[in-house]
XYZ file of C-alpha atoms in Angstrom:
418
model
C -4.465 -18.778 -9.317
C -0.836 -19.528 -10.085
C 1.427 -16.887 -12.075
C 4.912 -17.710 -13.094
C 6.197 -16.553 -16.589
C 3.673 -14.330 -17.686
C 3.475 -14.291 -21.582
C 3.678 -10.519 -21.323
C 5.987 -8.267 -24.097
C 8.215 -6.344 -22.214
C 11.127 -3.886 -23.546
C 13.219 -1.406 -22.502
C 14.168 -2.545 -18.797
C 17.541 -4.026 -19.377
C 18.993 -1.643 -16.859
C 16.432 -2.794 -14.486
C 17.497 -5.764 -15.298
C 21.139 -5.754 -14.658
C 20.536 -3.765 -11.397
C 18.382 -6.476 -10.257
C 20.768 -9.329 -11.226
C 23.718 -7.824 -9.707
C 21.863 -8.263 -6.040
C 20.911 -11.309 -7.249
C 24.592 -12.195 -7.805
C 25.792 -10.933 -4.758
C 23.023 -12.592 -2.549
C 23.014 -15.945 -3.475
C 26.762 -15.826 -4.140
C 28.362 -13.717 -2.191
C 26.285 -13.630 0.809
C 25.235 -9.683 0.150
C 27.980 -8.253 1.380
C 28.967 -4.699 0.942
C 32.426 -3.102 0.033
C 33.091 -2.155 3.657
C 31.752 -5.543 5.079
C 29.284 -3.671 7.297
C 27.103 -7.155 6.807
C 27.511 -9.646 9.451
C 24.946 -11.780 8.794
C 25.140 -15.499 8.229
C 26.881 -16.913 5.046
C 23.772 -18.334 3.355
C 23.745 -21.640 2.060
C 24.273 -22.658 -1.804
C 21.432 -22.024 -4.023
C 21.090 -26.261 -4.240
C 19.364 -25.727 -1.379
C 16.921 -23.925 -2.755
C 13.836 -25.547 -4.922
C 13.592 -26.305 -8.696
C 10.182 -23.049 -8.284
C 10.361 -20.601 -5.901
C 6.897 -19.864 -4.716
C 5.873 -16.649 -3.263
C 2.334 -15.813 -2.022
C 0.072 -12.736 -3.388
C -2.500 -12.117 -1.103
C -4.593 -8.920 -2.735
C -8.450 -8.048 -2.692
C -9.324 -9.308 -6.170
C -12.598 -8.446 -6.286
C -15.556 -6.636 -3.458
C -15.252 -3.039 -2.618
C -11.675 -2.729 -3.235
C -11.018 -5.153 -6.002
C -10.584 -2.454 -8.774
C -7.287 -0.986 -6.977
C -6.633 -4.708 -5.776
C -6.236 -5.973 -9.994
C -3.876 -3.131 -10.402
C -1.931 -3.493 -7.604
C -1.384 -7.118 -8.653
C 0.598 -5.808 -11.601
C 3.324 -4.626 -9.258
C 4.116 -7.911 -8.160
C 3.683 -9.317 -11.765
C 6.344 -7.035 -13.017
C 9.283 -8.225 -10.335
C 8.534 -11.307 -10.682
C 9.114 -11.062 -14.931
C 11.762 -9.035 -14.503
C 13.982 -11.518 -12.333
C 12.461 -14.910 -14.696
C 13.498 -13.182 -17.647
C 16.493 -12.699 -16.496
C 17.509 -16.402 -15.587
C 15.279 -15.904 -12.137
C 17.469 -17.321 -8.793
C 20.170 -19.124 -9.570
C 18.040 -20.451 -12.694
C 14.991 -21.433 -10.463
C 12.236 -19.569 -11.612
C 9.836 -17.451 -9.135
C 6.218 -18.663 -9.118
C 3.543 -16.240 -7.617
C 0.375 -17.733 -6.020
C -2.100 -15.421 -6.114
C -5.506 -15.662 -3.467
C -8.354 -13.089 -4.028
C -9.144 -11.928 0.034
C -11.705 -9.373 -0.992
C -10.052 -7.088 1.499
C -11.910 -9.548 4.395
C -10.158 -10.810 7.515
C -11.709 -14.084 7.356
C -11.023 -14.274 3.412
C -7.524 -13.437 4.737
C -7.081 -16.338 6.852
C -8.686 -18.713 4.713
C -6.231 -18.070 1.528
C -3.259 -17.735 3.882
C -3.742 -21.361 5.118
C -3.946 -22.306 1.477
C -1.087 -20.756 0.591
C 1.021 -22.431 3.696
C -0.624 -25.848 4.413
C -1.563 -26.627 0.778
C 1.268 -24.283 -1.277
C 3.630 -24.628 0.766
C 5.102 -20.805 0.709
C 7.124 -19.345 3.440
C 7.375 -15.859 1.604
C 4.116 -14.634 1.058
C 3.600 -10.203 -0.206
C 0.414 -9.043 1.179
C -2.685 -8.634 2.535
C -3.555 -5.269 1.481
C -5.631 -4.075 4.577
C -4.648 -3.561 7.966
C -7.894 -5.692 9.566
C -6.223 -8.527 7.001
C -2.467 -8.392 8.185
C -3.673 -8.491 11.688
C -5.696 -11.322 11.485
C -3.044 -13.728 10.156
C -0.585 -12.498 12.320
C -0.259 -14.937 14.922
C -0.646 -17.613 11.860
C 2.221 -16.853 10.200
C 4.730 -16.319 13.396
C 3.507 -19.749 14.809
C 4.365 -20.586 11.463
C 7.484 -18.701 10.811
C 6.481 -17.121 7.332
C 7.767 -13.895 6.250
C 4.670 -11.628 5.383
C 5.384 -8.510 3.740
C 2.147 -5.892 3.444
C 2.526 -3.373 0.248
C -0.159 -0.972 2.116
C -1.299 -1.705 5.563
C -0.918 1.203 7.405
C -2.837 0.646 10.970
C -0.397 2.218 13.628
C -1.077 -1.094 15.434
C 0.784 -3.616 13.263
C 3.766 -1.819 14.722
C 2.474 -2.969 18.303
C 3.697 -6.277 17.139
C 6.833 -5.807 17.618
C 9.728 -8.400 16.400
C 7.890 -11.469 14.237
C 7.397 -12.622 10.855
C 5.189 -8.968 9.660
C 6.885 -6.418 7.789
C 5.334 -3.590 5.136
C 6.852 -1.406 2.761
C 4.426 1.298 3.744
C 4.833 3.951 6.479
C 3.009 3.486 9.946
C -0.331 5.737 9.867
C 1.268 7.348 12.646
C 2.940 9.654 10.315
C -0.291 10.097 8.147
C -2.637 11.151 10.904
C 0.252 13.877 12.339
C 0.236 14.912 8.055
C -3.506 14.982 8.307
C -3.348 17.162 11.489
C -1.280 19.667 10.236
C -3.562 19.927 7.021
C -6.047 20.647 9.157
C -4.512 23.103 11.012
C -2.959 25.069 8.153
C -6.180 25.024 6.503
C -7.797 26.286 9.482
C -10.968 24.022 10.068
C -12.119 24.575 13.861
C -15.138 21.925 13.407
C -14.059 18.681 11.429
C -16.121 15.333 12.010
C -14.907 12.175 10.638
C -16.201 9.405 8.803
C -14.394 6.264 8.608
C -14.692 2.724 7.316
C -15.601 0.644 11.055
C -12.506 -1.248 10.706
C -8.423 -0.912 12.543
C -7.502 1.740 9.617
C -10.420 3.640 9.373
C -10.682 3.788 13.222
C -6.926 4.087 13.807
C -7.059 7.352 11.924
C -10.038 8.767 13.931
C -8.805 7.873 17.348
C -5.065 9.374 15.916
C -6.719 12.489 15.457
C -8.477 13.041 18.271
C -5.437 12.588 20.211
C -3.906 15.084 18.233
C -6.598 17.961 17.923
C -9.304 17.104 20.183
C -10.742 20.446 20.232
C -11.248 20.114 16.315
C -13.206 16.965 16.001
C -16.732 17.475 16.860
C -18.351 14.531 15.401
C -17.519 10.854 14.096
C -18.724 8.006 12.006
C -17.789 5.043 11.721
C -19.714 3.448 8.336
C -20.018 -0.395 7.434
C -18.823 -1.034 3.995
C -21.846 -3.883 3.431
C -24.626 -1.406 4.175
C -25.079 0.127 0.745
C -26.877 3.151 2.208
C -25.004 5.978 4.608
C -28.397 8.442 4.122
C -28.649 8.714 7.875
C -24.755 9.269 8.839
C -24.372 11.661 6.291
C -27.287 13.463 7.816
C -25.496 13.388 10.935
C -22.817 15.122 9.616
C -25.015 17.730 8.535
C -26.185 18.327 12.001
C -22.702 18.959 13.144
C -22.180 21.460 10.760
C -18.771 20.828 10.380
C -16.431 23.409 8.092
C -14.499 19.913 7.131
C -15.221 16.339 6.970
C -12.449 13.768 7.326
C -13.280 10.424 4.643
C -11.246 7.075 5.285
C -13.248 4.914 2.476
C -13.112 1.708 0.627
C -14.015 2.701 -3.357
C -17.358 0.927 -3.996
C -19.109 1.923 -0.456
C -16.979 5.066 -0.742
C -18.685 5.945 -4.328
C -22.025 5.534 -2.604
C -21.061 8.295 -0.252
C -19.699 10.638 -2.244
C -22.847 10.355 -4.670
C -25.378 10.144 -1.428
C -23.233 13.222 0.396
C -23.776 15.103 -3.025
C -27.569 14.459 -3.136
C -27.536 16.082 0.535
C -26.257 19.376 0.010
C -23.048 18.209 1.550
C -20.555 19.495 -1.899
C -20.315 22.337 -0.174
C -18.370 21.596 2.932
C -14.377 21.150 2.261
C -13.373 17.233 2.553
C -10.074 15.510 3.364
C -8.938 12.230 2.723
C -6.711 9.236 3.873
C -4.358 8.126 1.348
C -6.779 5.322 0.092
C -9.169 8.161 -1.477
C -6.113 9.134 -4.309
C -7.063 6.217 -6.859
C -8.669 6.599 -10.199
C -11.123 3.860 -9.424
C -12.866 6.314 -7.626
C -13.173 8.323 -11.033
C -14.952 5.780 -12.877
C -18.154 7.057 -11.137
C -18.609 10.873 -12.327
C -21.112 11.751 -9.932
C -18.524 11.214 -6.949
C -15.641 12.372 -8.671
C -18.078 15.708 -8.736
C -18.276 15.564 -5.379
C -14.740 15.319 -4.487
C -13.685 18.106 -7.652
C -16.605 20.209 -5.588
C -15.241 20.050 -2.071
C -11.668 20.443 -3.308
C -10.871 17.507 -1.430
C -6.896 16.923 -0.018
C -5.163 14.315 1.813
C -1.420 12.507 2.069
C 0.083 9.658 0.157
C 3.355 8.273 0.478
C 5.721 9.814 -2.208
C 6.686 7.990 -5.569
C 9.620 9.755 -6.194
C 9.047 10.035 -9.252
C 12.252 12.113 -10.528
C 14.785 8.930 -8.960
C 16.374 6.261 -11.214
C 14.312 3.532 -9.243
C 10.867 4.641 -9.915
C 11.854 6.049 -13.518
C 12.798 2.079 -14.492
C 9.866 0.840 -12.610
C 7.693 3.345 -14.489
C 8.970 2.782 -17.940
C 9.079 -1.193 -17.448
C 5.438 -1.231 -15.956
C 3.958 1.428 -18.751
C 5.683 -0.834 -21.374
C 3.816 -4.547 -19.961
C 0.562 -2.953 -19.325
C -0.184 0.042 -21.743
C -1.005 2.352 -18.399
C 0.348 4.262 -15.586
C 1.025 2.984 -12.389
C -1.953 3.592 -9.942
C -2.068 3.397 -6.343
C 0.491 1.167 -4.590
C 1.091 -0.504 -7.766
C 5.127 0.402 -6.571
C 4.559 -0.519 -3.369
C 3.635 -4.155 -3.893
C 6.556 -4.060 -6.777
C 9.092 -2.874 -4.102
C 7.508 -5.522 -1.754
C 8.010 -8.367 -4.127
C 11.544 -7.320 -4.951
C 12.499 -7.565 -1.254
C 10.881 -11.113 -1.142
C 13.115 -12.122 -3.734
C 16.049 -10.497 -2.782
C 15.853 -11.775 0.878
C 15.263 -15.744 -0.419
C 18.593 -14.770 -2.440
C 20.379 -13.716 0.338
C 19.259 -16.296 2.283
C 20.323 -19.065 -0.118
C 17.428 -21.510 1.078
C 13.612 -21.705 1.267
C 13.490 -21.437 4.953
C 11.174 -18.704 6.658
C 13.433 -18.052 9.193
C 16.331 -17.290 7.399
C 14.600 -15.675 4.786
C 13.363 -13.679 8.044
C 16.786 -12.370 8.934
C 18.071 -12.031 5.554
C 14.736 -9.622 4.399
C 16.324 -7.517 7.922
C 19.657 -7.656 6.054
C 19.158 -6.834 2.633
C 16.005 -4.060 3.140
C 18.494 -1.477 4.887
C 20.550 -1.539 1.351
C 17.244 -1.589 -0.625
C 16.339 1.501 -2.550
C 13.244 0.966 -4.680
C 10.663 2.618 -7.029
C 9.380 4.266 -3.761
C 12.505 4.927 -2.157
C 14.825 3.436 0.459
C 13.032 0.397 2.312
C 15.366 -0.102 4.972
C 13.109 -1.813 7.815
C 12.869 -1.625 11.986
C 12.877 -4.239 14.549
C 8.970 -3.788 14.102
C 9.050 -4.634 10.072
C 8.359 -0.928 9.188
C 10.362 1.629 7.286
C 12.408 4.168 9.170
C 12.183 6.914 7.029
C 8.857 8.140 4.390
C 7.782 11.518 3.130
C 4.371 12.078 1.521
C 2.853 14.056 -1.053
C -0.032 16.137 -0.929
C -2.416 15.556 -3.000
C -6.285 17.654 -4.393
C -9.177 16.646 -6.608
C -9.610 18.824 -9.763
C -12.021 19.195 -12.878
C -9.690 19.070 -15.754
C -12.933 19.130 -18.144
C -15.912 17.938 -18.533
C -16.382 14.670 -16.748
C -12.835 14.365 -16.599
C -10.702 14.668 -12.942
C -7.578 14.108 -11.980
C -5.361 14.258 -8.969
C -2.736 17.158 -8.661
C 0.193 16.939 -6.190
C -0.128 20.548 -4.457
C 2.410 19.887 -1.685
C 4.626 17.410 0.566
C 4.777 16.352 4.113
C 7.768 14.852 6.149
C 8.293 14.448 10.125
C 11.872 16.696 9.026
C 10.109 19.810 7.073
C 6.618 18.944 8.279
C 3.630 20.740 5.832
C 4.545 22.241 2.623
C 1.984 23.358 0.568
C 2.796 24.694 -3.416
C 2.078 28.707 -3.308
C 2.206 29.150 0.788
């Protein structure tokens, strides 16, 4: 699927706009460099050395049990791609996504990526979404020297990589299980078991806690998404009789065991949740978004700062293309796609490894719709807070998600009223 000008109205962003073309400017230009010259990167070639379309890959789970926050996710990158083609794009050569449905599958992953490289020919590509995906196209795109930027993979051992072509927008799990730890703790749950998607995320998070509070977890499980029926692991939980169980879920399995979970008698044990669990996809079933109104669920996301200039344009420009609120890492892939574009700015030329060192360049001046962006030696951000975040029954068959608190390695828990 190719995007490039989407026919899409869109008012209202001019500041976004003229924010966005002055790094533009200065990239391709001026080789990015700041008032005090703190810059010392390479003076990138003229933008004649760049092509007529400037493709950038989309690799997002379209469709399978995470498709419905994969479509809105897409958006993100949508938007900064319009907002740079409709305003004259880089140096007047338009940006072309090429988007490849993964289904949130490794193999999927691999497949589309080689599309993308061997037949597309992109050397910039903004995705996967899941932490199995990024890792199994890792080695692919360093032999290959393409930049690969993840909105959302989280799996502390992406950062095990170390110095290559992988970088995400997204904070290391690291942080979130040490946020879901203290939860815990302030909360005071003595017998939590956990029940995870059997994948590097899901069992990233597990093994991250029971380093962390050992003497807490009494039980775990780790679920296949394909199975359809989790009958006789929720029943296992049951015999643990845990005061709290820990969910990292994909939506469609994760519906089925919310709904199966509230068939057992289980609505009346508290639940937690990774930051996957805080979508409105899992809404759109009301028997599940019972279960988590009923358990009072909680869990961490990283913050949209929602009171900053950044995510305030982002907001207003995405509200006006798509007649709805940003959902979950809708930002994030935005903020993702901006970098891209920046970085093949700075660098001047359609070449992954300077593309490479100018993303390293141009992230640590980068302040988004989520915040500053500024990236390692390991592609990961150096700095994230999260909020906290709890299930509620606004009415009948309607729920929404509350913020009730925030979490940062600085202040550590904060919860509203405590």
């Amino acid at each position: 699927m190719n995007i490039s000008r989407a026919n899409i109205k869109l008012k209202g962003y001019e500041r976004y706009v003229a924010i966005a073309l002055i790094f533009l400017v200065v990239g391709v230009g001026l080789g990015y460099y700041t008032a005090t010259s703190l810059i010392h990167s390479p003076q990138p070639s003229s933008s004649e050395a760049l092509p007529d379309e400037i493709k950038i890959g989309v690799l997002l789970p379209l469709s399978g049990d995470i498709g419905a926050i994969g479509e809105r996710m897409l958006n993100g990158a949508k938007l900064a791609a319009k907002i740079v083609n409709d305003s004259g794009g880089i140096g007047g050569r338009p940006i072309k996504l090429i988007v490849e449905d993964t289904m949130g599958l490794p193999d999927k992953a691999i497949d589309a990526i080689k599309k993308l490289v061997e037949v597309e020919g992109v050397k910039v590509v903004i995705g996967p979404a899941t932490s199995a995906e990024v890792l199994a196209v890792a080695k692919y795109v360093n032999d290959r020297h393409v930049v690969l930027i993840s909105m959302s993979a989280t799996a502390s051992r992406i950062s095990e990589l170390g110095d290559d072509y992988v970088f995400r927008v997204i904070p290391s799990d690291t942080l979130q299980v040490a946020l879901i730890a203290d939860l815990i703790k302030a909360k005071g749950y003595k017998r939590v078991v956990t029940f995870v998607v059997a994948n590097d995320y899901g069992i990233g998070l597990e093994e991250g806690l029971k380093k962390l509070i050992p003497d807490r977890i009494v039980g775990s499980i780790r679920y296949d998404p394909e199975k359809g029926d989790y009958r006789a692991e929720l029943e296992q939980v049951k015999m643990w009789n845990p005061d709290a169980i820990f969910y990292a879920l994909w939506v469609e399995s994760g519906k089925m065991v919310f709904k199966q979970a509230m068939d057992l008698g289980l609505d009346n044990i508290a639940a937690l949740g990774s930051e996957g669990l805080c979508d409105v996809a899992f809404f759109f079933d009301t028997k599940a978004a019972e279960y988590m109104a009923r358990t009072g669920i909680m869990g961490g996301k990283p913050t949209s700062p929602k009171g900053t200039y950044g995510y305030q344009r982002f907001y207003e420009a995405y509200v006006d293309v798509f007649g709805e609120e940003p959902s979950l890492y809708c930002d994030y892939t935005f903020d993702a796609t901006m970098l891209a574009i920046l970085a093949i700015a700075h660098a001047g030329t359609y070449e992954g490894p300077k593309i490479k060192t100018a993303l390293q360049v141009v992230s640590q001046y980068f302040i988004g719709a989520t915040g500053c962006k500024a990236l390692d030696k390991n592609g990961d951000v150096v700095t994230a807070t999260y909020d906290i975040w709890k299930v509620v029954k606004a009415r009948a068959n309607e729920y929404k998600y509350v913020i009730v608190g925030s979490w940062s390695l600085a202040t550590g828990l904060k919860l509203k009223g405590q």
